[in-house]
Amino acid sequence: MKKTVLIVEDELDMRIFISTLLKTSGYRPIMTRDGREGITKAREIHPDLIILDVMMPGEGGVQMYRHLKTDESLMDIPVILLSGVAQKTFSHYLKMLNTRIEASIPEPSAYMEKPPEAEDLIKLTERLIG
């Protein structure tokens, strides 16, 4: 049985790149375009892994990540955050966000800056879900 990876990415070329990479590596990719669609699909399919773009219009990646980590049925799904924003900047933002909310949001399972190297993304996927 193929492991399912939910890709939440607003850029079509990046969705196709990641999807093709995962499919040719033996995974079952499912694509969505934004955080709202992503959270709905995550609840529907309970993927083995989520690759989530941080900066998207509308319901963005940070909001979706927060929903994932506060939903008991989804909080254990590993998440790779993918962004054009440097990891240090995102970590600082997450710390600031955590000072304003009751329940702290944990760091993601992994963080990759765009554009991801194909080999690195597959190695990371394998490490997180086998």
PDB file of N, CA and C in Angstrom, residues 33-82:
ATOM      1  N   ARG A  33      -4.742  23.432  -3.309  1.00  0.00           N
ATOM      2  CA  ARG A  33      -4.191  24.741  -3.659  1.00  0.00           C
ATOM      3  C   ARG A  33      -4.074  25.755  -2.532  1.00  0.00           C
ATOM      4  N   ASP A  34      -4.749  25.507  -1.411  1.00  0.00           N
ATOM      5  CA  ASP A  34      -4.675  26.476  -0.311  1.00  0.00           C
ATOM      6  C   ASP A  34      -4.970  25.795   1.016  1.00  0.00           C
ATOM      7  N   GLY A  35      -4.810  26.555   2.088  1.00  0.00           N
ATOM      8  CA  GLY A  35      -4.985  26.003   3.423  1.00  0.00           C
ATOM      9  C   GLY A  35      -6.385  25.503   3.722  1.00  0.00           C
ATOM     10  N   ARG A  36      -7.389  26.215   3.235  1.00  0.00           N
ATOM     11  CA  ARG A  36      -8.781  25.801   3.480  1.00  0.00           C
ATOM     12  C   ARG A  36      -9.049  24.449   2.816  1.00  0.00           C
ATOM     13  N   GLU A  37      -8.682  24.341   1.538  1.00  0.00           N
ATOM     14  CA  GLU A  37      -8.853  23.077   0.811  1.00  0.00           C
ATOM     15  C   GLU A  37      -7.976  21.983   1.443  1.00  0.00           C
ATOM     16  N   GLY A  38      -6.783  22.372   1.886  1.00  0.00           N
ATOM     17  CA  GLY A  38      -5.844  21.425   2.483  1.00  0.00           C
ATOM     18  C   GLY A  38      -6.359  20.808   3.773  1.00  0.00           C
ATOM     19  N   ILE A  39      -6.903  21.633   4.658  1.00  0.00           N
ATOM     20  CA  ILE A  39      -7.390  21.110   5.942  1.00  0.00           C
ATOM     21  C   ILE A  39      -8.597  20.207   5.724  1.00  0.00           C
ATOM     22  N   THR A  40      -9.454  20.569   4.781  1.00  0.00           N
ATOM     23  CA  THR A  40     -10.612  19.728   4.458  1.00  0.00           C
ATOM     24  C   THR A  40     -10.148  18.371   3.942  1.00  0.00           C
ATOM     25  N   LYS A  41      -9.190  18.378   3.036  1.00  0.00           N
ATOM     26  CA  LYS A  41      -8.674  17.135   2.453  1.00  0.00           C
ATOM     27  C   LYS A  41      -7.932  16.318   3.512  1.00  0.00           C
ATOM     28  N   ALA A  42      -7.190  16.962   4.391  1.00  0.00           N
ATOM     29  CA  ALA A  42      -6.476  16.251   5.458  1.00  0.00           C
ATOM     30  C   ALA A  42      -7.460  15.512   6.363  1.00  0.00           C
ATOM     31  N   ARG A  43      -8.556  16.160   6.698  1.00  0.00           N
ATOM     32  CA  ARG A  43      -9.578  15.511   7.538  1.00  0.00           C
ATOM     33  C   ARG A  43     -10.234  14.348   6.810  1.00  0.00           C
ATOM     34  N   GLU A  44     -10.376  14.479   5.504  1.00  0.00           N
ATOM     35  CA  GLU A  44     -11.016  13.450   4.685  1.00  0.00           C
ATOM     36  C   GLU A  44     -10.127  12.212   4.496  1.00  0.00           C
ATOM     37  N   ILE A  45      -8.835  12.408   4.215  1.00  0.00           N
ATOM     38  CA  ILE A  45      -7.978  11.273   3.846  1.00  0.00           C
ATOM     39  C   ILE A  45      -6.964  10.859   4.912  1.00  0.00           C
ATOM     40  N   HIS A  46      -6.728  11.684   5.926  1.00  0.00           N
ATOM     41  CA  HIS A  46      -5.710  11.413   6.951  1.00  0.00           C
ATOM     42  C   HIS A  46      -4.417  10.914   6.306  1.00  0.00           C
ATOM     43  N   PRO A  47      -3.694  11.813   5.630  1.00  0.00           N
ATOM     44  CA  PRO A  47      -2.473  11.411   4.924  1.00  0.00           C
ATOM     45  C   PRO A  47      -1.369  10.980   5.886  1.00  0.00           C
ATOM     46  N   ASP A  48      -0.378  10.304   5.329  1.00  0.00           N
ATOM     47  CA  ASP A  48       0.782   9.883   6.119  1.00  0.00           C
ATOM     48  C   ASP A  48       1.747  11.046   6.354  1.00  0.00           C
ATOM     49  N   LEU A  49       1.712  12.026   5.443  1.00  0.00           N
ATOM     50  CA  LEU A  49       2.598  13.186   5.501  1.00  0.00           C
ATOM     51  C   LEU A  49       1.917  14.350   4.794  1.00  0.00           C
ATOM     52  N   ILE A  50       2.214  15.569   5.253  1.00  0.00           N
ATOM     53  CA  ILE A  50       1.729  16.771   4.581  1.00  0.00           C
ATOM     54  C   ILE A  50       2.928  17.643   4.228  1.00  0.00           C
ATOM     55  N   ILE A  51       2.990  18.054   2.960  1.00  0.00           N
ATOM     56  CA  ILE A  51       3.981  19.037   2.515  1.00  0.00           C
ATOM     57  C   ILE A  51       3.203  20.327   2.315  1.00  0.00           C
ATOM     58  N   LEU A  52       3.533  21.333   3.104  1.00  0.00           N
ATOM     59  CA  LEU A  52       2.713  22.532   3.216  1.00  0.00           C
ATOM     60  C   LEU A  52       3.509  23.794   2.918  1.00  0.00           C
ATOM     61  N   ASP A  53       3.057  24.549   1.924  1.00  0.00           N
ATOM     62  CA  ASP A  53       3.650  25.852   1.613  1.00  0.00           C
ATOM     63  C   ASP A  53       3.258  26.820   2.719  1.00  0.00           C
ATOM     64  N   VAL A  54       4.205  27.636   3.160  1.00  0.00           N
ATOM     65  CA  VAL A  54       3.928  28.577   4.238  1.00  0.00           C
ATOM     66  C   VAL A  54       3.132  29.778   3.742  1.00  0.00           C
ATOM     67  N   MET A  55       3.563  30.361   2.628  1.00  0.00           N
ATOM     68  CA  MET A  55       2.941  31.606   2.164  1.00  0.00           C
ATOM     69  C   MET A  55       2.031  31.351   0.979  1.00  0.00           C
ATOM     70  N   MET A  56       0.720  31.436   1.248  1.00  0.00           N
ATOM     71  CA  MET A  56      -0.302  31.263   0.218  1.00  0.00           C
ATOM     72  C   MET A  56      -1.375  32.307   0.456  1.00  0.00           C
ATOM     73  N   PRO A  57      -2.075  32.709  -0.597  1.00  0.00           N
ATOM     74  CA  PRO A  57      -3.172  33.663  -0.399  1.00  0.00           C
ATOM     75  C   PRO A  57      -4.333  33.018   0.360  1.00  0.00           C
ATOM     76  N   GLY A  58      -5.168  33.854   0.952  1.00  0.00           N
ATOM     77  CA  GLY A  58      -6.332  33.330   1.683  1.00  0.00           C
ATOM     78  C   GLY A  58      -5.896  32.610   2.941  1.00  0.00           C
ATOM     79  N   GLU A  59      -6.472  31.437   3.157  1.00  0.00           N
ATOM     80  CA  GLU A  59      -6.118  30.610   4.313  1.00  0.00           C
ATOM     81  C   GLU A  59      -4.735  30.029   4.046  1.00  0.00           C
ATOM     82  N   GLY A  60      -3.721  30.691   4.530  1.00  0.00           N
ATOM     83  CA  GLY A  60      -2.344  30.321   4.238  1.00  0.00           C
ATOM     84  C   GLY A  60      -1.828  29.137   5.035  1.00  0.00           C
ATOM     85  N   GLY A  61      -0.563  28.847   4.809  1.00  0.00           N
ATOM     86  CA  GLY A  61       0.077  27.685   5.414  1.00  0.00           C
ATOM     87  C   GLY A  61       0.210  27.766   6.918  1.00  0.00           C
ATOM     88  N   VAL A  62       0.491  28.951   7.441  1.00  0.00           N
ATOM     89  CA  VAL A  62       0.639  29.082   8.897  1.00  0.00           C
ATOM     90  C   VAL A  62      -0.689  28.783   9.585  1.00  0.00           C
ATOM     91  N   GLN A  63      -1.780  29.313   9.032  1.00  0.00           N
ATOM     92  CA  GLN A  63      -3.090  29.047   9.627  1.00  0.00           C
ATOM     93  C   GLN A  63      -3.435  27.557   9.531  1.00  0.00           C
ATOM     94  N   MET A  64      -3.142  26.947   8.388  1.00  0.00           N
ATOM     95  CA  MET A  64      -3.426  25.519   8.250  1.00  0.00           C
ATOM     96  C   MET A  64      -2.579  24.721   9.228  1.00  0.00           C
ATOM     97  N   TYR A  65      -1.316  25.067   9.348  1.00  0.00           N
ATOM     98  CA  TYR A  65      -0.431  24.362  10.281  1.00  0.00           C
ATOM     99  C   TYR A  65      -0.967  24.465  11.709  1.00  0.00           C
ATOM    100  N   ARG A  66      -1.433  25.637  12.062  1.00  0.00           N
ATOM    101  CA  ARG A  66      -2.022  25.829  13.398  1.00  0.00           C
ATOM    102  C   ARG A  66      -3.256  24.942  13.583  1.00  0.00           C
ATOM    103  N   HIS A  67      -4.124  24.873  12.560  1.00  0.00           N
ATOM    104  CA  HIS A  67      -5.301  23.994  12.633  1.00  0.00           C
ATOM    105  C   HIS A  67      -4.873  22.528  12.796  1.00  0.00           C
ATOM    106  N   LEU A  68      -3.871  22.126  12.032  1.00  0.00           N
ATOM    107  CA  LEU A  68      -3.399  20.734  12.107  1.00  0.00           C
ATOM    108  C   LEU A  68      -2.916  20.387  13.513  1.00  0.00           C
ATOM    109  N   LYS A  69      -2.127  21.269  14.095  1.00  0.00           N
ATOM    110  CA  LYS A  69      -1.492  20.973  15.378  1.00  0.00           C
ATOM    111  C   LYS A  69      -2.410  21.190  16.573  1.00  0.00           C
ATOM    112  N   THR A  70      -3.625  21.704  16.330  1.00  0.00           N
ATOM    113  CA  THR A  70      -4.592  21.842  17.424  1.00  0.00           C
ATOM    114  C   THR A  70      -5.787  20.902  17.247  1.00  0.00           C
ATOM    115  N   ASP A  71      -5.766  20.098  16.188  1.00  0.00           N
ATOM    116  CA  ASP A  71      -6.827  19.126  15.928  1.00  0.00           C
ATOM    117  C   ASP A  71      -6.328  17.747  16.361  1.00  0.00           C
ATOM    118  N   GLU A  72      -6.968  17.170  17.377  1.00  0.00           N
ATOM    119  CA  GLU A  72      -6.484  15.895  17.923  1.00  0.00           C
ATOM    120  C   GLU A  72      -6.401  14.772  16.907  1.00  0.00           C
ATOM    121  N   SER A  73      -7.254  14.795  15.891  1.00  0.00           N
ATOM    122  CA  SER A  73      -7.236  13.717  14.904  1.00  0.00           C
ATOM    123  C   SER A  73      -6.142  13.914  13.846  1.00  0.00           C
ATOM    124  N   LEU A  74      -5.554  15.119  13.768  1.00  0.00           N
ATOM    125  CA  LEU A  74      -4.549  15.409  12.741  1.00  0.00           C
ATOM    126  C   LEU A  74      -3.177  15.773  13.298  1.00  0.00           C
ATOM    127  N   MET A  75      -3.093  16.068  14.581  1.00  0.00           N
ATOM    128  CA  MET A  75      -1.860  16.622  15.154  1.00  0.00           C
ATOM    129  C   MET A  75      -0.631  15.726  15.045  1.00  0.00           C
ATOM    130  N   ASP A  76      -0.817  14.424  14.876  1.00  0.00           N
ATOM    131  CA  ASP A  76       0.328  13.515  14.796  1.00  0.00           C
ATOM    132  C   ASP A  76       0.850  13.302  13.378  1.00  0.00           C
ATOM    133  N   ILE A  77       0.204  13.893  12.383  1.00  0.00           N
ATOM    134  CA  ILE A  77       0.673  13.762  11.007  1.00  0.00           C
ATOM    135  C   ILE A  77       1.930  14.617  10.855  1.00  0.00           C
ATOM    136  N   PRO A  78       3.042  14.018  10.392  1.00  0.00           N
ATOM    137  CA  PRO A  78       4.239  14.832  10.181  1.00  0.00           C
ATOM    138  C   PRO A  78       4.014  15.859   9.070  1.00  0.00           C
ATOM    139  N   VAL A  79       4.619  17.028   9.254  1.00  0.00           N
ATOM    140  CA  VAL A  79       4.458  18.126   8.296  1.00  0.00           C
ATOM    141  C   VAL A  79       5.834  18.642   7.894  1.00  0.00           C
ATOM    142  N   ILE A  80       6.030  18.751   6.576  1.00  0.00           N
ATOM    143  CA  ILE A  80       7.195  19.448   6.040  1.00  0.00           C
ATOM    144  C   ILE A  80       6.701  20.810   5.585  1.00  0.00           C
ATOM    145  N   LEU A  81       7.194  21.860   6.217  1.00  0.00           N
ATOM    146  CA  LEU A  81       6.850  23.202   5.764  1.00  0.00           C
ATOM    147  C   LEU A  81       7.842  23.584   4.677  1.00  0.00           C
ATOM    148  N   LEU A  82       7.306  24.127   3.606  1.00  0.00           N
ATOM    149  CA  LEU A  82       8.083  24.490   2.430  1.00  0.00           C
ATOM    150  C   LEU A  82       7.856  25.973   2.175  1.00  0.00           C
TER     151      LEU A  82
END
